[in-house]
CSV table of C-alpha atoms and ligand atoms in Angstrom, one decimal:
chain,number,residue,atom,x,y,z
A,1,MET,CA,0.0,0.0,0.0
A,2,PRO,CA,1.5,3.4,-0.9
A,3,LEU,CA,2.4,5.6,2.1
A,4,GLU,CA,0.4,8.8,2.7
A,5,ALA,CA,2.1,11.8,1.3
A,6,ARG,CA,3.2,13.1,4.7
A,7,THR,CA,4.4,9.8,6.1
A,8,ILE,CA,8.0,8.8,6.0
A,9,GLU,CA,9.4,5.4,6.9
A,10,VAL,CA,12.2,5.4,9.4
A,11,PRO,CA,13.8,2.1,10.3
A,12,PHE,CA,14.8,1.5,13.9
A,13,VAL,CA,16.8,-1.1,15.7
A,14,PRO,CA,15.6,-1.4,19.4
A,15,GLY,CA,18.9,-3.0,20.4
A,16,ASP,CA,19.8,-5.0,23.5
A,17,GLY,CA,19.7,-4.4,27.3
A,18,ILE,CA,18.1,-1.1,28.0
A,19,GLY,CA,17.8,-0.5,24.3
A,20,PRO,CA,14.1,-1.4,23.8
A,21,GLU,CA,12.9,0.7,26.8
A,22,VAL,CA,14.8,3.8,25.8
A,23,MET,CA,14.0,3.4,22.1
A,24,ASP,CA,10.3,3.2,23.1
A,25,SER,CA,10.8,6.6,24.9
A,26,ALA,CA,12.5,8.2,21.9
A,27,ARG,CA,9.9,7.1,19.4
A,28,ARG,CA,7.1,8.4,21.6
A,29,VAL,CA,8.8,11.7,22.0
A,30,VAL,CA,9.6,12.1,18.3
A,31,ASP,CA,6.1,11.2,17.3
A,32,ALA,CA,4.6,13.6,19.8
A,33,ALA,CA,7.0,16.4,18.8
A,34,LEU,CA,5.9,16.0,15.1
A,35,ILE,CA,2.3,16.2,16.1
A,36,LYS,CA,2.7,19.2,18.4
A,37,THR,CA,4.8,21.3,16.1
A,38,ASP,CA,3.3,22.7,12.9
A,39,ASP,CA,6.4,22.1,10.7
A,40,ASN,CA,4.3,20.8,7.9
A,41,GLY,CA,6.2,17.8,8.8
A,42,PRO,CA,5.3,14.2,8.3
A,43,SER,CA,4.3,11.5,10.7
A,44,ILE,CA,6.8,8.7,11.0
A,45,LEU,CA,6.0,5.1,10.0
A,46,TRP,CA,8.5,3.2,12.2
A,47,ARG,CA,9.9,0.0,10.8
A,48,GLU,CA,11.5,-2.3,13.3
A,49,LEU,CA,14.7,-4.1,12.3
A,50,ALA,CA,16.5,-7.0,14.0
A,51,ALA,CA,20.1,-7.0,15.2
A,52,GLY,CA,22.1,-8.0,18.2
A,53,GLU,CA,21.6,-10.5,20.9
A,54,SER,CA,17.8,-10.4,20.7
A,55,SER,CA,18.0,-11.2,17.0
A,56,PHE,CA,20.5,-14.0,17.6
A,57,LYS,CA,18.6,-15.6,20.5
A,58,SER,CA,15.3,-15.6,18.5
A,59,GLY,CA,17.0,-17.7,15.8
A,60,GLY,CA,18.2,-14.9,13.5
A,61,GLU,CA,21.7,-13.5,12.8
A,62,TRP,CA,23.6,-11.0,14.9
A,63,LEU,CA,23.5,-8.5,12.1
A,64,PRO,CA,21.0,-9.6,9.4
A,65,LYS,CA,21.8,-8.5,5.9
A,66,GLU,CA,18.2,-7.3,5.5
A,67,THR,CA,18.8,-4.8,8.4
A,68,VAL,CA,21.8,-3.3,6.8
A,69,GLU,CA,20.2,-3.1,3.4
A,70,THR,CA,17.0,-1.6,4.7
A,71,ILE,CA,19.0,1.2,6.5
A,72,ARG,CA,21.0,1.7,3.3
A,73,ARG,CA,17.9,2.2,1.2
A,74,ALA,CA,16.1,4.4,3.8
A,75,GLY,CA,19.3,6.6,4.2
A,76,VAL,CA,18.4,7.0,7.9
A,77,ALA,CA,17.8,5.0,11.1
A,78,LEU,CA,17.5,5.3,14.8
A,79,LYS,CA,19.5,2.7,16.6
A,80,GLY,CA,19.6,1.4,20.2
A,81,PRO,CA,22.8,0.0,21.7
A,82,LEU,CA,23.8,-3.5,20.7
A,83,SER,CA,25.8,-5.9,22.9
A,84,THR,CA,28.9,-7.3,21.3
A,85,PRO,CA,29.2,-11.1,21.0
A,86,VAL,CA,32.0,-12.4,23.2
A,87,GLY,CA,34.4,-14.7,21.5
A,88,GLY,CA,34.6,-15.3,17.7
A,89,GLY,CA,32.5,-14.0,14.9
A,90,ILE,CA,31.8,-10.3,14.3
A,91,ARG,CA,34.2,-8.2,16.3
A,92,SER,CA,31.6,-5.6,17.1
A,93,LEU,CA,28.2,-5.2,15.5
A,94,ASN,CA,28.4,-1.5,15.8
A,95,VAL,CA,31.7,-1.3,14.1
A,96,ALA,CA,30.5,-3.7,11.4
A,97,LEU,CA,27.4,-1.6,10.7
A,98,ARG,CA,29.4,1.7,10.6
A,99,GLN,CA,31.9,0.1,8.1
A,100,MET,CA,29.3,-1.6,5.9
A,101,LEU,CA,27.4,1.7,5.5
A,102,ASP,CA,30.6,3.7,5.4
A,103,LEU,CA,29.4,6.0,8.2
A,104,TYR,CA,32.7,7.7,8.5
A,105,ALA,CA,31.9,10.5,10.9
A,106,SER,CA,30.8,9.8,14.5
A,107,VAL,CA,29.3,13.1,15.7
A,108,ARG,CA,28.8,13.5,19.4
A,109,PRO,CA,27.5,16.8,20.8
A,110,VAL,CA,28.2,17.4,24.5
A,111,ARG,CA,26.3,20.2,26.3
A,112,TYR,CA,25.1,20.8,29.8
A,113,PHE,CA,21.4,20.8,30.9
A,114,GLU,CA,20.6,22.9,33.9
A,115,GLY,CA,19.5,20.7,36.8
A,116,VAL,CA,21.8,17.8,36.1
A,117,PRO,CA,24.5,17.0,38.7
A,118,SER,CA,28.0,17.3,37.4
A,119,PRO,CA,31.4,16.4,38.8
A,120,VAL,CA,32.8,19.8,37.7
A,121,ARG,CA,32.2,23.3,38.9
A,122,HIS,CA,31.2,25.0,35.7
A,123,PRO,CA,29.6,22.3,33.5
A,124,ALA,CA,27.8,24.9,31.4
A,125,SER,CA,31.2,25.9,29.9
A,126,VAL,CA,31.2,22.6,28.1
A,127,ASP,CA,29.6,23.0,24.7
A,128,LEU,CA,31.5,20.7,22.3
A,129,VAL,CA,30.8,18.7,19.2
A,130,ILE,CA,33.2,15.8,18.8
A,131,PHE,CA,33.8,14.6,15.2
A,132,ARG,CA,35.4,11.1,15.6
A,133,GLU,CA,36.8,9.2,12.6
A,134,ASN,CA,34.6,6.1,12.4
A,135,THR,CA,36.2,3.6,9.9
A,136,GLU,CA,39.9,3.2,10.6
A,137,ASP,CA,42.6,3.4,13.4
A,138,VAL,CA,41.6,0.7,15.9
A,139,TYR,CA,38.2,0.3,14.1
A,140,LYS,CA,40.1,-1.5,11.3
A,141,GLY,CA,40.4,-4.3,13.8
A,142,LEU,CA,43.9,-5.4,12.6
A,143,GLU,CA,45.3,-7.4,15.4
A,144,TRP,CA,46.8,-10.8,16.0
A,145,LYS,CA,46.7,-12.9,19.2
A,146,ARG,CA,50.0,-13.7,21.0
A,147,GLY,CA,51.1,-17.2,20.0
A,148,SER,CA,48.9,-17.4,16.8
A,149,ASP,CA,50.2,-18.4,13.4
A,150,GLU,CA,49.3,-14.9,12.2
A,151,ALA,CA,51.3,-13.2,14.9
A,152,ARG,CA,54.3,-15.4,14.1
A,153,LYS,CA,54.1,-14.5,10.4
A,154,MET,CA,53.9,-10.8,11.3
A,155,ARG,CA,56.9,-11.2,13.6
A,156,ASP,CA,58.9,-13.0,10.9
A,157,PHE,CA,58.0,-10.3,8.4
A,158,LEU,CA,59.0,-7.5,10.7
A,159,ARG,CA,62.3,-9.2,11.5
A,160,ASP,CA,63.1,-10.0,7.8
A,161,ALA,CA,61.9,-6.8,6.2
A,162,PHE,CA,62.7,-4.2,9.0
A,163,ALA,CA,65.1,-6.0,11.4
A,164,ILE,CA,62.5,-5.4,14.2
A,165,GLU,CA,62.6,-8.1,16.8
A,166,LEU,CA,59.4,-8.8,18.8
A,167,THR,CA,59.3,-11.4,21.5
A,168,GLU,CA,57.1,-14.5,21.1
A,169,ASP,CA,54.7,-13.5,23.8
A,170,THR,CA,53.7,-10.3,21.9
A,171,GLY,CA,50.2,-9.6,20.6
A,172,ILE,CA,50.3,-7.3,17.5
A,173,GLY,CA,48.0,-4.6,16.3
A,174,LEU,CA,48.1,-2.2,13.3
A,175,LYS,CA,46.8,1.3,13.4
A,176,PRO,CA,46.1,2.6,9.9
A,177,ILE,CA,45.2,6.2,9.4
A,178,SER,CA,44.7,7.4,5.8
A,179,GLU,CA,44.7,10.8,4.1
A,180,ARG,CA,41.4,10.2,2.5
A,181,ALA,CA,39.6,9.2,5.7
A,182,THR,CA,41.2,12.0,7.6
A,183,LYS,CA,40.4,14.6,5.1
A,184,ARG,CA,36.7,13.7,4.7
A,185,LEU,CA,36.3,13.7,8.5
A,186,VAL,CA,38.0,17.1,9.0
A,187,THR,CA,36.0,18.5,6.0
A,188,ALA,CA,32.7,17.4,7.8
A,189,ALA,CA,33.9,19.0,11.0
A,190,ILE,CA,34.8,22.3,9.4
A,191,ARG,CA,31.5,22.3,7.4
A,192,HIS,CA,29.6,21.7,10.7
A,193,ALA,CA,31.5,24.6,12.3
A,194,ILE,CA,30.6,26.9,9.4
A,195,SER,CA,26.9,25.9,9.3
A,196,HIS,CA,26.5,26.1,13.1
A,197,GLU,CA,28.5,29.2,13.6
A,198,ARG,CA,31.1,27.5,15.8
A,199,LYS,CA,34.3,29.4,16.0
A,200,VAL,CA,37.1,26.8,16.7
A,201,VAL,CA,37.9,23.5,15.2
A,202,THR,CA,40.7,21.6,17.1
A,203,LEU,CA,42.6,18.7,15.6
A,204,VAL,CA,43.3,16.2,18.4
A,205,HIS,CA,46.2,13.8,17.9
A,206,LYS,CA,49.1,12.0,19.5
A,207,GLY,CA,51.5,13.1,16.8
A,208,ASN,CA,54.4,13.7,19.1
A,209,ILE,CA,54.7,9.9,19.4
A,210,MET,CA,53.0,8.4,16.3
A,211,LYS,CA,54.3,10.7,13.6
A,212,PHE,CA,52.9,9.0,10.5
A,213,THR,CA,49.4,8.2,11.7
A,214,GLU,CA,48.4,10.7,14.5
A,215,GLY,CA,50.9,13.3,13.3
A,216,ALA,CA,49.7,12.8,9.7
A,217,PHE,CA,46.1,13.3,10.9
A,218,ARG,CA,47.1,16.7,12.1
A,219,ASP,CA,49.0,17.6,8.9
A,220,TRP,CA,46.2,16.4,6.6
A,221,GLY,CA,43.7,18.3,8.8
A,222,TYR,CA,45.5,21.6,8.3
A,223,GLU,CA,45.8,20.8,4.6
A,224,VAL,CA,42.0,20.5,4.3
A,225,ALA,CA,41.6,23.9,6.1
A,226,GLU,CA,44.1,25.6,3.7
A,227,GLU,CA,43.0,23.9,0.5
A,228,GLU,CA,39.2,23.8,0.9
A,229,PHE,CA,38.4,26.5,3.4
A,230,SER,CA,41.1,29.1,3.1
A,231,GLY,CA,38.5,32.0,2.9
A,232,GLN,CA,36.7,30.8,6.0
A,233,THR,CA,39.5,29.6,8.3
A,234,VAL,CA,42.6,30.9,10.0
A,235,ILE,CA,45.3,28.7,11.4
A,236,GLU,CA,46.4,29.4,15.0
A,237,SER,CA,50.2,29.5,14.2
A,238,GLU,CA,49.5,32.2,11.6
A,239,LEU,CA,47.2,34.3,13.7
A,240,MET,CA,48.2,37.9,14.4
A,241,GLY,CA,46.0,39.2,17.2
A,242,PRO,CA,42.3,38.5,17.7
A,243,ILE,CA,40.0,37.2,14.9
A,244,THR,CA,37.9,40.1,13.6
A,245,ASP,CA,36.6,38.8,10.3
A,246,GLY,CA,34.4,36.0,11.5
A,247,LYS,CA,36.8,33.3,10.4
A,248,ILE,CA,37.0,29.9,12.1
A,249,LEU,CA,40.2,29.2,14.1
A,250,ILE,CA,41.9,25.9,13.3
A,251,ASN,CA,44.3,24.7,15.9
A,252,ASP,CA,45.6,21.4,17.2
A,253,ARG,CA,46.2,19.8,20.6
A,254,ILE,CA,48.0,16.7,21.7
A,255,ALA,CA,45.5,14.2,23.0
A,256,ASP,CA,46.7,14.0,26.6
A,257,ASN,CA,46.7,17.8,26.8
A,258,MET,CA,43.2,17.9,25.3
A,259,PHE,CA,41.9,15.9,28.2
A,260,GLN,CA,43.3,18.5,30.5
A,261,GLN,CA,42.0,21.4,28.4
A,262,VAL,CA,38.4,20.1,28.3
A,263,LEU,CA,38.5,20.3,32.1
A,264,THR,CA,40.4,23.5,32.7
A,265,ARG,CA,39.4,25.6,29.6
A,266,PRO,CA,36.3,24.1,28.0
A,267,SER,CA,35.0,27.4,26.8
A,268,GLU,CA,38.0,27.8,24.5
A,269,TYR,CA,36.9,24.8,22.4
A,270,SER,CA,34.0,24.1,20.2
A,271,VAL,CA,34.5,21.4,17.6
A,272,LEU,CA,37.0,18.6,18.1
A,273,ALA,CA,38.2,16.5,15.2
A,274,THR,CA,39.8,13.2,16.3
A,275,PRO,CA,41.1,9.9,15.0
A,276,ASN,CA,39.0,6.9,16.2
A,277,LEU,CA,40.5,5.9,19.5
A,278,ASN,CA,41.1,9.4,20.9
A,279,GLY,CA,37.5,10.4,20.1
A,280,ASP,CA,36.1,7.4,21.9
A,281,TYR,CA,37.8,8.2,25.1
A,282,LEU,CA,37.2,12.0,24.8
A,283,ALA,CA,33.5,11.6,24.1
A,284,ASP,CA,32.8,9.6,27.3
A,285,ALA,CA,35.1,11.8,29.4
A,286,CYS,CA,33.3,15.0,28.1
A,287,ALA,CA,29.9,13.3,28.6
A,288,ALA,CA,30.9,12.7,32.3
A,289,GLN,CA,31.5,16.4,32.7
A,290,VAL,CA,27.8,17.2,31.8
A,291,GLY,CA,26.3,14.4,33.9
A,292,GLY,CA,27.2,11.1,32.2
A,293,LEU,CA,26.4,8.8,29.3
A,294,GLY,CA,22.7,9.0,29.9
A,295,PHE,CA,22.8,12.5,28.4
A,296,ALA,CA,25.1,11.8,25.4
A,297,PRO,CA,23.5,11.6,22.0
A,298,GLY,CA,25.3,10.7,18.8
A,299,ALA,CA,25.1,10.3,15.0
A,300,ASN,CA,27.1,8.2,12.6
A,301,LEU,CA,27.2,10.1,9.3
A,302,GLY,CA,28.2,9.0,5.8
A,303,ASP,CA,27.6,10.7,2.5
A,304,ASP,CA,24.3,9.0,1.8
A,305,VAL,CA,23.3,7.3,5.1
A,306,ALA,CA,22.9,8.6,8.7
A,307,VAL,CA,22.4,6.4,11.8
A,308,PHE,CA,21.5,8.1,15.0
A,309,GLU,CA,22.2,6.4,18.4
A,310,PRO,CA,23.1,7.2,22.0
A,311,VAL,CA,26.8,7.1,22.9
A,312,HIS,CA,26.0,4.6,25.8
A,313,GLY,CA,25.9,0.8,25.6
A,314,THR,CA,23.3,-1.7,26.7
A,315,ALA,CA,23.8,-1.1,30.5
A,316,PRO,CA,22.6,-4.7,31.0
A,317,LYS,CA,22.2,-4.5,34.8
A,318,TYR,CA,19.4,-1.9,34.3
A,319,ALA,CA,17.6,-3.7,31.5
A,320,GLY,CA,13.9,-4.1,32.1
A,321,ASN,CA,13.9,-2.2,35.4
A,322,ASP,CA,12.4,1.1,34.2
A,323,VAL,CA,15.4,3.1,35.5
A,324,ALA,CA,17.5,3.9,32.4
A,325,ASN,CA,17.9,7.5,31.4
A,326,PRO,CA,16.3,7.9,28.0
A,327,CYS,CA,17.7,11.4,27.3
A,328,ALA,CA,20.6,10.3,25.2
A,329,ILE,CA,18.4,8.4,22.7
A,330,ILE,CA,15.7,11.0,22.8
A,331,LEU,CA,18.3,13.7,21.9
A,332,SER,CA,19.6,11.3,19.2
A,333,GLY,CA,16.0,11.3,17.8
A,334,ALA,CA,16.1,15.1,17.8
A,335,MET,CA,19.4,15.1,15.9
A,336,MET,CA,17.7,12.7,13.4
A,337,LEU,CA,14.7,15.1,13.0
A,338,GLN,CA,17.1,18.0,12.4
A,339,ASN,CA,19.0,16.0,9.8
A,340,LEU,CA,15.7,15.2,8.1
A,341,GLY,CA,14.9,19.0,8.0
A,342,PHE,CA,12.4,19.2,10.8
A,343,GLU,CA,14.3,21.8,12.8
A,344,HIS,CA,11.2,23.0,14.7
A,345,ALA,CA,10.3,19.6,16.0
A,346,ALA,CA,14.0,18.9,16.9
A,347,GLY,CA,14.2,22.2,18.8
A,348,THR,CA,11.0,21.5,20.6
A,349,ILE,CA,12.4,18.2,22.0
A,350,VAL,CA,15.6,19.9,23.2
A,351,CYS,CA,13.5,22.6,24.9
A,352,ALA,CA,11.2,20.0,26.6
A,353,ILE,CA,14.2,18.1,27.9
A,354,GLU,CA,15.6,21.4,29.2
A,355,LYS,CA,12.3,22.2,31.0
A,356,THR,CA,12.0,18.7,32.4
A,357,LEU,CA,15.5,18.6,33.8
A,358,GLY,CA,15.2,22.2,34.9
A,359,ALA,CA,12.2,21.2,37.0
A,360,ARG,CA,14.6,18.7,38.7
A,361,ILE,CA,12.7,15.8,37.2
A,362,VAL,CA,15.5,13.2,36.7
A,363,THR,CA,16.1,9.5,36.3
A,364,ARG,CA,18.0,7.6,39.0
A,365,ASP,CA,21.5,8.2,37.4
A,366,ALA,CA,21.1,11.9,37.7
A,367,ALA,CA,19.7,11.7,41.3
A,368,LEU,CA,22.4,9.5,42.8
A,369,PRO,CA,25.3,11.9,42.7
A,370,THR,CA,23.3,14.4,44.8
A,371,SER,CA,21.9,11.7,47.1
A,372,ALA,CA,18.5,13.1,46.2
A,373,SER,CA,15.8,10.6,47.1
A,374,HIS,CA,13.4,11.8,44.4
A,375,PHE,CA,13.7,10.4,40.9
A,376,VAL,CA,11.4,9.0,38.3
A,377,GLY,CA,11.5,5.9,36.1
A,378,THR,CA,12.1,5.8,32.4
A,379,ARG,CA,8.4,5.8,31.4
A,380,ARG,CA,7.4,8.6,33.8
A,381,PHE,CA,10.4,10.7,32.6
A,382,THR,CA,9.2,10.2,29.1
A,383,GLU,CA,5.7,11.3,30.0
A,384,GLU,CA,7.1,14.4,31.7
A,385,VAL,CA,9.1,15.3,28.5
A,386,ILE,CA,6.0,14.8,26.3
A,387,MET,CA,3.9,17.0,28.6
A,388,ARG,CA,6.5,19.8,28.1
A,389,LEU,CA,6.8,19.7,24.3
B,1,NAP,P1,27.4,1.1,29.0
B,1,NAP,O1,26.3,0.1,28.6
B,1,NAP,O2,27.3,2.4,28.3
B,1,NAP,O3,27.2,1.3,30.5
B,1,NAP,C1,28.2,1.8,31.3
B,1,NAP,C2,27.6,2.5,32.5
B,1,NAP,O4,27.1,3.8,32.1
B,1,NAP,C3,26.4,1.9,33.2
B,1,NAP,O5,26.7,0.8,34.0
B,1,NAP,C4,25.8,3.0,33.8
B,1,NAP,O6,26.6,3.5,34.9
B,1,NAP,C5,25.9,4.1,32.8
B,1,NAP,N1,24.8,4.2,31.8
B,1,NAP,C6,25.0,4.1,30.5
B,1,NAP,N2,23.8,4.4,29.9
B,1,NAP,C7,23.0,4.7,30.8
B,1,NAP,C8,21.6,5.1,30.8
B,1,NAP,N3,20.9,5.3,29.7
B,1,NAP,N4,21.0,5.4,32.0
B,1,NAP,C9,21.6,5.3,33.1
B,1,NAP,N5,22.9,4.9,33.2
B,1,NAP,C10,23.6,4.6,32.1
B,1,NAP,O7,28.8,0.5,28.7
B,1,NAP,P2,29.5,-1.0,29.0
B,1,NAP,O8,29.0,-1.5,30.3
B,1,NAP,O9,30.9,-0.8,28.8
B,1,NAP,O10,28.9,-1.9,27.8
B,1,NAP,C11,27.8,-2.8,27.9
B,1,NAP,C12,27.6,-3.4,26.5
B,1,NAP,O11,27.2,-2.4,25.6
B,1,NAP,C13,28.8,-4.1,25.9
B,1,NAP,O12,28.4,-5.3,25.2
B,1,NAP,C14,29.3,-3.1,24.9
B,1,NAP,O13,30.0,-3.7,23.8
B,1,NAP,C15,28.0,-2.5,24.4
B,1,NAP,N6,28.1,-1.1,23.9
B,1,NAP,C16,27.4,-0.8,22.8
B,1,NAP,C17,27.4,0.4,22.2
B,1,NAP,C18,26.6,0.7,21.0
B,1,NAP,O14,25.7,-0.1,20.7
B,1,NAP,N7,26.8,1.8,20.4
B,1,NAP,C19,28.2,1.4,22.8
B,1,NAP,C20,29.0,1.1,24.0
B,1,NAP,C21,28.9,-0.2,24.5
B,1,NAP,P3,26.5,3.1,36.5
B,1,NAP,O15,27.0,1.7,36.5
B,1,NAP,O16,27.5,4.0,37.1
B,1,NAP,O17,25.2,3.3,37.0
């Protein structure tokens, strides 16, 4: 049957652990926001897709081909967290999905919501968007177990070709970082800074130690700024005095220093562009500054497909207990609406979350640090957000 003109189909993967409960919250809030705002927007026809432990346990595959192909065709999806099978098979379903769909930029905005307890004194100074490379570095998964035939071959090769001796008890990993993947990631980060009027893009790297991977990430990042955005950017080392012409400052920081900077001078940073592993650590550390993973939304963007998902995992100990914080996935839903062009509905969701948290209505994770005895469950929190849309 053909869909009504104002209905769009959006695939969703509920995920494992707390995934189904928080996904239910997100879908309800997104639907309600589209009804309440007069964006001339559509209603969403949600199409559930299988993946993860729940799919495997019900006789299916961990990551069915149909799931990947449906998302590819739709160009968009909302995804809950997936548990990673322990042992052999797919290394990580999340990594596999990002690679199959070439979702090369992991985008993780980190901002503070008034009312949320934070371990730092001025959490409102944190307003960052982390662009993390999503396809290579450790995500390439090139590693060989100590004692394996592959590790022995690698050791033999390194000895014969480069006179590098590694002991027999060594596990080996490779860390590839390419010019192409770096440049498309940094291009996406600078474009985001331009379109969202953010004033600084910082290249985060460990180039003082790893010159040809992390150091090259920095160099290629600067090349992108100079070659593609010379009229809109200025490089810190070439800066004479304050920026007065509205250009975006491009600078770089060594990763360990960056962890210090986001704590001591967060307001000096705005967009961070990072290789894969640094970005993973930084995103969780920054999320902690604004109240934890329960508040951290994310998007995985490619040129033709976008998958929106919270930063957090399946938090299995909370599954089915109506205690999980649904903010991260609700905010991921808002990012999805924005990406689909429904700015008004997206903004309404962010506002409703601001009002709910501002009224000190929080889930357990945000009550515990303050020893507050009052908190609400996932479902009640969702109702409170919908009421404030
Ligand atoms: P996690 O599931 O994110 O949970 C870590 C901790 O963060 C929880 O124990 C809890 O902290 C807190 N937390 C996370 N989300 C929360 C929420 N919505 N509400 C309240 N508290 C929340 O990380 P993990 O334990 O390392 O990983 C568990 C599984 O998830 C693994 O199989 C992993 O591979 C998978 N994972 C999947 C994704 C993904 O699908 N994108 C991402 C990360 C991990 P407290 O214990 O302090 O209460």
